[in-house]
Coordinates of C-alpha atoms in Angstrom, one line a residue:
X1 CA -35.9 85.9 54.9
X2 CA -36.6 82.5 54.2
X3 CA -32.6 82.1 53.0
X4 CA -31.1 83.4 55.9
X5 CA -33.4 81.2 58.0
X6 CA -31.8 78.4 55.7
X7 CA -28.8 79.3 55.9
X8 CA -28.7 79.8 60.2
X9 CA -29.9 76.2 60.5
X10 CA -27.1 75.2 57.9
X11 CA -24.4 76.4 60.0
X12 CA -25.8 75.3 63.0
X13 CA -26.0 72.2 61.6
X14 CA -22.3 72.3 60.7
X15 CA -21.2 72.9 64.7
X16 CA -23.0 69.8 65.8
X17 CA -21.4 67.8 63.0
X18 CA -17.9 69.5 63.8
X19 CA -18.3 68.6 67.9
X20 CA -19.4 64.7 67.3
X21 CA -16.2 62.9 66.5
X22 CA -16.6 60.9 63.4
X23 CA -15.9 57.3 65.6
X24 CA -19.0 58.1 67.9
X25 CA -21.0 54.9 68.1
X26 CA -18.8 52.4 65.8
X27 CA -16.3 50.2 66.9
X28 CA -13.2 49.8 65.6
X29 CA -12.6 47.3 63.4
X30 CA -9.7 45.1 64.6
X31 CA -7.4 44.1 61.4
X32 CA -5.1 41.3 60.7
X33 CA -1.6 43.1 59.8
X34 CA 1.9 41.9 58.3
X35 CA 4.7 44.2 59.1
X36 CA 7.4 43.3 56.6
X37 CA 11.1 44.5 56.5
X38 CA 14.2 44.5 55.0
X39 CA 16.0 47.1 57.0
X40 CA 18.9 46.0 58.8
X41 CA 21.5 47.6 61.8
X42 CA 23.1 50.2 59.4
X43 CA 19.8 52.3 59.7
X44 CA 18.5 51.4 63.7
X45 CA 15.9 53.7 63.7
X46 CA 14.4 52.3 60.2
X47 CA 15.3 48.9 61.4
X48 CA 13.3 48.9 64.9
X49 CA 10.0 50.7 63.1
X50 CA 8.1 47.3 62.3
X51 CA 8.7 46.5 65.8
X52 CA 7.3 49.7 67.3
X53 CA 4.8 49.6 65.1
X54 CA 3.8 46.1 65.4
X55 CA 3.8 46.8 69.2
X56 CA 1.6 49.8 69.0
X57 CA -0.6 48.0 66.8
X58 CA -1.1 44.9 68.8
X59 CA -1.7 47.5 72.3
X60 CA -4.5 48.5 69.9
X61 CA -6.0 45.2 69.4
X62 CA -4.9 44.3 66.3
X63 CA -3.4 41.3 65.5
X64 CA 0.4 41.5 64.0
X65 CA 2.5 38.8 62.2
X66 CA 6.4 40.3 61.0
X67 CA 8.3 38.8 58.2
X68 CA 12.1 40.0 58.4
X69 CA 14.2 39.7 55.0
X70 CA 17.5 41.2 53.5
X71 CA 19.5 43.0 56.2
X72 CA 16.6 42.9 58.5
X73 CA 17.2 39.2 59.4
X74 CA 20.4 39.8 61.2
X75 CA 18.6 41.5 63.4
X76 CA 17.5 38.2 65.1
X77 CA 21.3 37.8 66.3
X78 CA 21.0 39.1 69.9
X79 CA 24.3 41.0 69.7
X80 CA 22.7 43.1 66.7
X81 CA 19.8 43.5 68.3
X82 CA 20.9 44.5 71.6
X83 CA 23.5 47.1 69.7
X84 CA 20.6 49.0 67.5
X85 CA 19.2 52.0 69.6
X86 CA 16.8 54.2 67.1
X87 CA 16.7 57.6 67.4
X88 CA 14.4 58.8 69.8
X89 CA 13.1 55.6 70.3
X90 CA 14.1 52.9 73.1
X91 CA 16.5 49.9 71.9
X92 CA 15.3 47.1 69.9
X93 CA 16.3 44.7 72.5
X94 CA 13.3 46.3 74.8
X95 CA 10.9 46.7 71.7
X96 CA 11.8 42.4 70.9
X97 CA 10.8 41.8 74.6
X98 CA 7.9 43.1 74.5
X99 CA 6.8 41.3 71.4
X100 CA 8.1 38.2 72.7
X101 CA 5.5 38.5 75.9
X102 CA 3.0 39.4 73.2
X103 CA 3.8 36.4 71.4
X104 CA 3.5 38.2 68.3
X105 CA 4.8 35.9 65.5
X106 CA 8.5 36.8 63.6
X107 CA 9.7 35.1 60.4
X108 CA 13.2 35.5 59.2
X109 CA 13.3 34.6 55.2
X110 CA 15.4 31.5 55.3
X111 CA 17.7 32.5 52.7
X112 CA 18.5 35.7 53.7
X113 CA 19.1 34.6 57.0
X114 CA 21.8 31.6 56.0
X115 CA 23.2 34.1 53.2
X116 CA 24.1 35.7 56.7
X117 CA 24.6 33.3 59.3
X118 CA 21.5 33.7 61.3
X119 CA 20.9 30.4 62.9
X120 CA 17.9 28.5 64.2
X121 CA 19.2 29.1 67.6
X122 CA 19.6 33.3 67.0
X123 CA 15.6 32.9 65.5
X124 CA 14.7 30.9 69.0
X125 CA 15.8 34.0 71.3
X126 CA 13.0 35.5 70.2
X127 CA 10.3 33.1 69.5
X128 CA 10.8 33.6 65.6
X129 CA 10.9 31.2 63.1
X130 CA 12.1 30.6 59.5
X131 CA 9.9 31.9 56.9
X132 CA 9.7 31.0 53.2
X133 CA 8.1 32.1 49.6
X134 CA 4.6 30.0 50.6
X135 CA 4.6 31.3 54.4
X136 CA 5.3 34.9 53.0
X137 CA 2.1 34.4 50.5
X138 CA 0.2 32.5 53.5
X139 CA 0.5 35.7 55.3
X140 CA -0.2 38.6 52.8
X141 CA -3.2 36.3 52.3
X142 CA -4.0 36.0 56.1
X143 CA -3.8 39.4 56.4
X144 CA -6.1 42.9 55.7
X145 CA -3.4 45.2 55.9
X146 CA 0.8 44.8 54.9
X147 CA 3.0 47.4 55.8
X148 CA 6.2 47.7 54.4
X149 CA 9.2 49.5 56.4

């Protein structure tokens, strides 16, 4: 008697813990992220993921900071940018406007990007600017997450 008494207040027990959501009463904690890439035009859909994702993150109050390297720097030349269309996503060149009006902060290794003729100018189109070994350790350091695409 006394177990099955035990054991209806256990499960009842259970369907209240099941119908409170697990965030109920605790905010969010909002995190310092680095998005860093090295995918470039020949994959658009890989190549335009720390830019969706950078954008979703910031919508959710996060704050975001993307270092580009390898391929992935060419993709600060408007004419590659406005050419890569993900699938089932909406071209890069609207994802790059909206982290421009974010203000969102985009570093292009500077190697990488003279190794493939990405200028100062093509890093200026979209507020971006040329990163380096210390700024790349500055920023994992800065930061709580790193995500790698």
């Amino acid at each position: 008697m006394i177990r099955r008494s035990f054991l209806k207040h256990l499960a009842a027990l259970s369907l209240v813990a099941a119908a409170v959501p697990a965030t109920a009463g605790a905010s969010a904690a909002k995190l310092k992220i680095l998005m860093k890439s090295a995918w470039g035009s020949d994959d658009p859909t890989k190549a335009a993921f720390p830019f969706l994702h950078g954008d979703a993150l910031s919508e959710a109050g996060h704050e975001v900071q993307i270092f580009l390297l390898g391929e992935a720097v060419s993709l600060m030349r408007k004419s590659v940018a406005n050419s890569v269309v993900p699938v089932g996503w909406p071209p890069l060149s609207e994802v790059l406007s909206k982290i421009v009006t974010k203000k969102i902060p985009i570093y292009a290794c500077g190697a990488c990007s003279r190794a493939r003729g990405v200028t100062e100018a093509d890093l200026n189109e979209y507020g971006a600017k040329l990163g380096n070994p210390k700024i790349f350790v500055s920023l994992v350091e800065w930061s709580d997450k790193i995500i790698t695409k």
